[in-house]
Tab-separated table of C-alpha atoms in Angstrom:
chain	number	residue	atom	x	y	z
P	13	MET	CA	11.225	24.297	-83.017
P	14	GLY	CA	14.464	22.547	-81.697
P	15	TRP	CA	15.107	18.946	-81.859
P	16	ASN	CA	14.185	18.420	-78.144
P	17	GLU	CA	10.502	19.117	-78.897
P	18	TRP	CA	10.290	16.448	-81.565
P	19	PRO	CA	9.549	13.855	-78.794
P	20	LEU	CA	6.624	15.783	-77.540
P	21	MET	CA	5.206	16.641	-80.842
P	22	ILE	CA	5.081	13.104	-81.802
P	23	PHE	CA	3.578	12.140	-78.472
P	24	THR	CA	0.883	14.601	-78.496
P	25	VAL	CA	-0.204	14.151	-82.064
P	26	LEU	CA	-0.193	10.300	-82.124
P	27	ALA	CA	-1.937	10.239	-78.507
P	28	GLN	CA	-4.528	12.622	-79.444
P	29	CYS	CA	-5.076	10.756	-82.763
P	30	ALA	CA	-5.552	7.685	-80.805
P	31	ILE	CA	-7.980	9.129	-78.157
P	32	GLY	CA	-10.170	10.618	-80.866
P	33	ALA	CA	-10.276	6.924	-82.764
P	34	TYR	CA	-10.992	5.506	-79.480
P	35	TRP	CA	-14.056	7.707	-79.197
P	36	PHE	CA	-15.352	6.792	-82.523
P	37	CYS	CA	-14.517	2.943	-82.274
P	38	ALA	CA	-16.099	2.563	-78.664
P	39	VAL	CA	-19.273	4.086	-79.532
P	40	ALA	CA	-19.249	1.739	-82.677
P	41	VAL	CA	-18.618	-1.280	-80.756
P	42	LEU	CA	-21.022	-0.173	-77.804
P	43	ALA	CA	-23.569	0.242	-80.489
P	44	ASN	CA	-22.948	-2.658	-82.254
P	45	ALA	CA	-22.525	-0.750	-85.750
P	46	GLY	CA	-22.172	-2.966	-88.687
P	47	GLY	CA	-23.639	-5.972	-86.921
P	48	GLU	CA	-22.187	-8.464	-84.454
P	49	HIS	CA	-19.263	-9.989	-86.638
P	50	ALA	CA	-18.160	-6.501	-87.561
P	51	SER	CA	-18.236	-5.286	-84.304
P	52	ARG	CA	-16.097	-8.014	-82.897
P	53	ARG	CA	-13.694	-7.725	-85.645
P	54	LEU	CA	-13.431	-3.748	-84.935
P	55	GLU	CA	-12.534	-4.663	-81.192
P	56	LYS	CA	-9.504	-6.656	-82.158
P	57	MET	CA	-8.552	-4.174	-84.695
P	58	MET	CA	-8.578	-1.394	-82.112
P	59	LEU	CA	-4.750	-2.779	-81.320
P	60	LEU	CA	-3.671	-0.350	-83.458
P	61	ILE	CA	-4.905	2.441	-81.191
P	62	TRP	CA	-2.795	1.068	-78.383
P	63	VAL	CA	0.304	0.937	-80.820
P	64	PHE	CA	-0.075	4.567	-81.524
P	65	VAL	CA	-0.235	5.392	-77.759
P	66	GLY	CA	2.629	3.221	-77.074
P	67	ILE	CA	4.794	4.932	-79.643
P	68	GLY	CA	3.795	8.144	-78.414
P	69	PHE	CA	4.615	7.652	-74.760
P	70	LEU	CA	7.862	5.908	-75.808
P	71	CYS	CA	8.968	9.246	-77.522
P	72	SER	CA	7.749	11.341	-74.626
P	73	ALA	CA	9.925	9.387	-72.161
P	74	PHE	CA	12.881	10.248	-74.440
P	75	HIS	CA	12.144	14.161	-73.771
P	76	LEU	CA	12.965	13.410	-70.129
P	77	GLY	CA	16.489	12.753	-71.154
P	78	SER	CA	16.336	9.126	-70.440
P	79	PRO	CA	13.305	6.694	-70.345
P	80	PHE	CA	14.169	5.295	-67.080
P	81	ARG	CA	12.933	8.665	-65.509
P	82	ALA	CA	9.621	8.309	-66.600
P	83	GLY	CA	8.282	7.005	-63.214
P	84	ASN	CA	9.655	10.103	-61.680
P	85	ALA	CA	6.625	12.001	-63.347
P	86	LEU	CA	4.269	10.202	-61.168
P	87	ILE	CA	5.273	11.696	-57.941
P	88	ARG	CA	2.892	14.537	-57.724
P	89	VAL	CA	-0.387	13.037	-58.939
P	90	GLY	CA	-3.152	15.350	-58.360
P	91	GLN	CA	-1.063	18.470	-58.072
P	92	ALA	CA	1.203	18.493	-61.282
P	93	PRO	CA	-0.378	18.244	-64.815
P	94	LEU	CA	2.520	16.124	-66.050
P	95	SER	CA	1.847	13.609	-63.044
P	96	ASN	CA	-1.646	13.549	-63.987
P	97	GLU	CA	-0.977	12.937	-67.579
P	98	SER	CA	1.469	10.298	-66.745
P	99	LEU	CA	-1.282	8.622	-64.679
P	100	PHE	CA	-4.119	8.972	-66.838
P	101	GLY	CA	-2.374	7.942	-69.868
P	102	PRO	CA	-1.413	4.279	-68.674
P	103	LEU	CA	-4.780	4.125	-67.032
P	104	PHE	CA	-6.339	4.768	-70.689
P	105	ILE	CA	-3.968	1.960	-71.975
P	106	ALA	CA	-5.198	-0.371	-69.106
P	107	CYS	CA	-9.005	-0.137	-69.820
P	108	GLY	CA	-8.749	-0.482	-73.420
P	109	GLY	CA	-5.850	-2.942	-73.636
P	110	LEU	CA	-7.896	-5.204	-71.070
P	111	ALA	CA	-10.871	-4.932	-73.421
P	112	TRP	CA	-8.992	-5.671	-76.239
P	113	LEU	CA	-7.322	-8.746	-74.681
P	114	LEU	CA	-10.846	-10.096	-73.656
P	115	ALA	CA	-12.154	-9.329	-77.268
P	116	VAL	CA	-9.131	-11.597	-78.530
P	117	TRP	CA	-10.045	-14.404	-76.132
P	118	SER	CA	-13.910	-13.946	-76.769
P	119	LYS	CA	-14.511	-13.640	-72.910
P	120	ALA	CA	-16.766	-11.457	-70.710
P	121	PRO	CA	-18.644	-9.346	-73.152
P	122	GLY	CA	-20.343	-7.577	-70.371
P	123	LEU	CA	-16.932	-6.738	-68.819
P	124	ARG	CA	-15.774	-5.327	-72.096
P	125	LYS	CA	-18.566	-3.062	-72.655
P	126	LEU	CA	-17.954	-1.610	-69.007
P	127	LEU	CA	-14.109	-1.341	-69.932
P	128	LEU	CA	-14.719	0.368	-73.086
P	129	ALA	CA	-17.419	2.955	-71.320
P	130	ALA	CA	-14.680	3.597	-68.480
P	131	GLY	CA	-12.037	4.065	-71.477
P	132	LEU	CA	-14.172	6.790	-72.745
P	133	VAL	CA	-14.047	8.665	-69.395
P	134	VAL	CA	-10.491	8.234	-68.751
P	135	SER	CA	-9.482	9.293	-72.331
P	136	VAL	CA	-11.422	12.676	-71.804
P	137	ILE	CA	-9.296	13.138	-68.505
P	138	PHE	CA	-6.182	12.124	-70.119
P	139	LEU	CA	-6.801	14.605	-72.819
P	140	TRP	CA	-7.627	17.167	-70.380
P	141	ALA	CA	-4.486	16.587	-68.434
P	142	MET	CA	-2.409	16.708	-71.661
P	143	THR	CA	-3.954	20.043	-72.309
P	144	SER	CA	-3.523	21.396	-68.811
P	145	PHE	CA	0.347	20.745	-69.060
P	146	TYR	CA	0.583	23.550	-71.737
P	147	MET	CA	-1.652	26.023	-70.094
P	148	MET	CA	1.035	27.884	-68.264
P	149	SER	CA	0.745	31.588	-67.171
P	150	THR	CA	4.376	32.100	-67.782
P	151	VAL	CA	3.927	31.069	-71.749
P	152	PRO	CA	1.380	33.827	-72.931
P	153	THR	CA	1.379	32.270	-76.459
P	154	TRP	CA	0.115	28.911	-75.255
P	155	ASP	CA	-1.942	30.066	-71.966
P	156	ASN	CA	-5.372	31.026	-73.889
P	157	TRP	CA	-8.458	29.032	-75.191
P	158	THR	CA	-6.723	28.057	-78.636
P	159	THR	CA	-4.467	25.409	-76.878
P	160	PRO	CA	-7.333	23.256	-75.538
P	161	PHE	CA	-9.108	23.464	-78.763
P	162	ALA	CA	-6.382	22.800	-80.939
P	163	PHE	CA	-5.777	19.559	-79.024
P	164	VAL	CA	-9.301	18.569	-79.114
P	165	THR	CA	-9.194	19.297	-83.052
P	166	THR	CA	-6.174	17.034	-83.482
P	167	ALA	CA	-8.315	14.484	-81.619
P	168	LEU	CA	-11.185	14.865	-83.894
P	169	LEU	CA	-9.193	14.931	-87.329
P	170	GLY	CA	-6.640	12.284	-86.530
P	171	GLY	CA	-9.079	10.131	-84.496
P	172	ALA	CA	-11.580	10.479	-87.419
P	173	ALA	CA	-8.914	9.027	-90.062
P	174	LEU	CA	-7.461	6.447	-87.728
P	175	ALA	CA	-10.952	5.291	-86.984
P	176	ASN	CA	-11.844	5.362	-90.752
P	177	VAL	CA	-8.958	2.860	-91.194
P	178	LEU	CA	-10.173	0.546	-88.526
P	179	PHE	CA	-13.777	0.763	-89.705
P	180	LYS	CA	-12.684	-0.242	-93.248
P	181	MET	CA	-10.366	-3.072	-92.308
P	182	ALA	CA	-13.196	-4.455	-89.607
P	183	GLY	CA	-15.952	-4.283	-92.204
P	184	VAL	CA	-17.915	-1.335	-90.512
P	185	SER	CA	-18.705	-0.119	-93.913
P	186	VAL	CA	-21.241	2.858	-95.021
P	187	ALA	CA	-23.766	0.144	-96.372
P	188	SER	CA	-23.803	-1.633	-92.863
P	189	ALA	CA	-23.140	1.095	-90.540
P	190	ARG	CA	-24.239	4.450	-92.269
P	191	GLY	CA	-24.829	6.076	-88.926
P	192	ILE	CA	-21.478	6.000	-87.299
P	193	ASN	CA	-19.572	6.626	-90.757
P	194	PHE	CA	-21.898	9.761	-91.057
P	195	LEU	CA	-20.908	10.775	-87.518
P	196	LEU	CA	-17.240	10.344	-88.347
P	197	VAL	CA	-17.234	12.197	-91.605
P	198	THR	CA	-19.510	15.216	-89.996
P	199	VAL	CA	-16.934	15.484	-87.216
P	200	ALA	CA	-14.071	15.605	-89.420
P	201	CYS	CA	-15.744	18.367	-91.466
P	202	ILE	CA	-16.580	20.579	-88.382
P	203	ALA	CA	-13.019	19.924	-86.898
P	204	ILE	CA	-11.251	21.358	-89.839
P	205	VAL	CA	-13.348	24.467	-89.845
P	206	LEU	CA	-12.511	24.701	-86.171
P	207	ALA	CA	-8.791	24.155	-86.908
P	208	ALA	CA	-9.156	27.184	-89.277
P	209	VAL	CA	-10.776	29.296	-86.836
P	210	ILE	CA	-8.025	28.495	-84.180
P	211	THR	CA	-5.359	29.230	-86.600
P	212	ILE	CA	-6.946	32.651	-87.577
P	213	ASN	CA	-7.194	33.738	-83.860
P	214	VAL	CA	-3.680	32.564	-83.018
P	215	ALA	CA	-2.352	34.524	-86.041
P	216	ALA	CA	-4.307	37.685	-84.722
P	217	MET	CA	-3.185	37.324	-81.124
P	218	LEU	CA	0.540	36.952	-81.765
P	219	PRO	CA	1.187	40.826	-82.441
P	220	HIS	CA	-0.183	41.551	-79.104
P	221	ILE	CA	1.920	39.272	-77.109
P	222	HIS	CA	5.600	40.173	-76.402
P	223	SER	CA	8.080	40.369	-73.569
P	224	SER	CA	10.738	42.899	-73.065
P	225	ILE	CA	13.125	41.012	-75.116
P	226	GLN	CA	10.704	39.039	-77.628
P	227	ALA	CA	7.923	39.614	-79.810
P	228	ALA	CA	5.641	36.542	-80.332
P	229	SER	CA	5.164	37.520	-84.040
P	230	GLU	CA	8.742	36.841	-84.759
P	231	LEU	CA	9.042	33.517	-83.415
P	232	SER	CA	7.844	31.628	-86.470
P	233	PRO	CA	8.531	33.488	-89.563
P	234	ASP	CA	7.445	30.782	-91.673
P	235	MET	CA	4.215	30.166	-89.892
P	236	ALA	CA	1.874	31.307	-92.851
P	237	MET	CA	3.783	28.994	-95.300
P	238	LEU	CA	3.603	26.111	-92.923
P	239	GLN	CA	-0.083	26.488	-91.969
P	240	THR	CA	-0.655	26.765	-95.546
P	241	TRP	CA	0.757	23.437	-96.346
P	242	ARG	CA	-1.021	22.133	-93.329
P	243	PHE	CA	-4.429	22.947	-94.455
P	244	ILE	CA	-3.689	21.788	-97.990
P	245	LEU	CA	-2.837	18.446	-96.492
P	246	LEU	CA	-6.011	18.409	-94.182
P	247	ALA	CA	-8.385	19.535	-96.908
P	248	LEU	CA	-7.182	16.714	-99.035
P	249	GLY	CA	-7.520	14.387	-96.184
P	250	VAL	CA	-11.179	15.598	-95.296
P	251	GLY	CA	-12.184	15.723	-99.128
P	252	ILE	CA	-10.984	12.219	-99.531
P	253	LEU	CA	-12.804	11.026	-96.255
P	254	VAL	CA	-16.073	12.640	-97.654
P	255	SER	CA	-15.755	10.965	-101.093
P	256	GLN	CA	-15.073	7.548	-99.608
P	257	PHE	CA	-18.494	8.150	-97.684
P	258	VAL	CA	-20.269	9.336	-100.474
P	259	LYS	CA	-19.101	6.719	-102.953
P	260	LYS	CA	-19.328	3.919	-100.277
P	261	ASN	CA	-15.726	3.237	-100.996
P	262	ASN	CA	-14.318	0.829	-98.337
P	263	ALA	CA	-10.747	0.466	-99.598
P	264	PRO	CA	-8.499	0.638	-96.517
P	265	VAL	CA	-5.583	1.760	-98.824
P	266	VAL	CA	-7.523	5.083	-99.442
P	267	ALA	CA	-8.245	5.304	-95.625
P	268	ILE	CA	-4.241	4.921	-94.733
P	269	VAL	CA	-3.704	7.882	-97.325
P	270	VAL	CA	-6.046	9.992	-95.450
P	271	LEU	CA	-4.676	8.930	-92.106
P	272	CYS	CA	-1.120	9.935	-93.326
P	273	LEU	CA	-2.550	13.276	-94.674
P	274	MET	CA	-4.134	14.121	-91.247
P	275	VAL	CA	-1.133	12.910	-89.233
P	276	VAL	CA	1.358	14.988	-91.216
P	277	GLY	CA	-0.982	18.004	-91.268
P	278	GLU	CA	-1.418	18.011	-87.744
P	279	GLY	CA	2.244	17.354	-87.008
P	280	ILE	CA	3.070	20.463	-89.152
P	281	GLY	CA	0.514	22.445	-87.044
P	282	ARG	CA	1.831	21.046	-83.816
P	283	GLY	CA	5.443	22.034	-84.852
P	284	VAL	CA	4.177	25.617	-85.250
P	285	PHE	CA	2.603	25.261	-81.703
P	286	TYR	CA	6.038	24.436	-80.278
P	287	ALA	CA	7.876	27.252	-82.356
P	288	LEU	CA	5.657	29.828	-80.535
P	289	TYR	CA	6.984	29.018	-77.311
P	290	MET	CA	8.190	31.982	-75.103
P	291	THR	CA	7.931	33.332	-71.753
P	292	VAL	CA	7.035	36.351	-69.982
P	293	GLY	CA	10.634	36.703	-68.413
P	294	LEU	CA	14.024	37.227	-70.044
P	295	VAL	CA	14.652	33.573	-70.912
């Protein structure tokens, strides 16, 4: 993977973590999980989600050569996946950001719920647009079912970890909101299994993908080692997450450790993803 892919790697991982965290947090707020006060604190804590998305978009803008070219990506909305991504990303921020601002001001609770619900829909479209950008028929290593599932898996694993941090900081504890915390842990456990299935399938597909000058199996010689480290980090993260739930440990510091493990682990996985780039032609 070249240095030019780093901005995209950071963008996709952080944005997908933010999307997943938004799913958990929006559901928790709409369900009033943990009680009125905890739910209101969680709304305000969701600022961290927009920080993640903002950093991601800033990095992606540098991939264009200059951040000032970012506006050009909107030229073909409805036709080009990049344009759709560039539209629905800011729309996602607008829905959630306005809901957060109203929460800070303690205004319009009905409108806040409407914006949170709209944000759920827009976030799914944003993730779909992000995935569509990589489903290119000229890149056989990406143009298969593993790409969208890998992106969703990152959203679920990273999102669960980020939401867990916000839950702990806001007081949406296991004792006061067992249901949403159980959902978060269960989704994380399912997601790591899905990640393993995806990785095994990618490894099985690579020997069958080649062009006249390139073999996909030779693109990432360190893939096995990198994926091993990735799953060590992810397993540690999920293990600690489960332990926090079982022991009703509400320490934010522990949750932050889990988030770091998940983000680094998925960052390694995304690095392998970009390293597997190849085309069907001679380039």
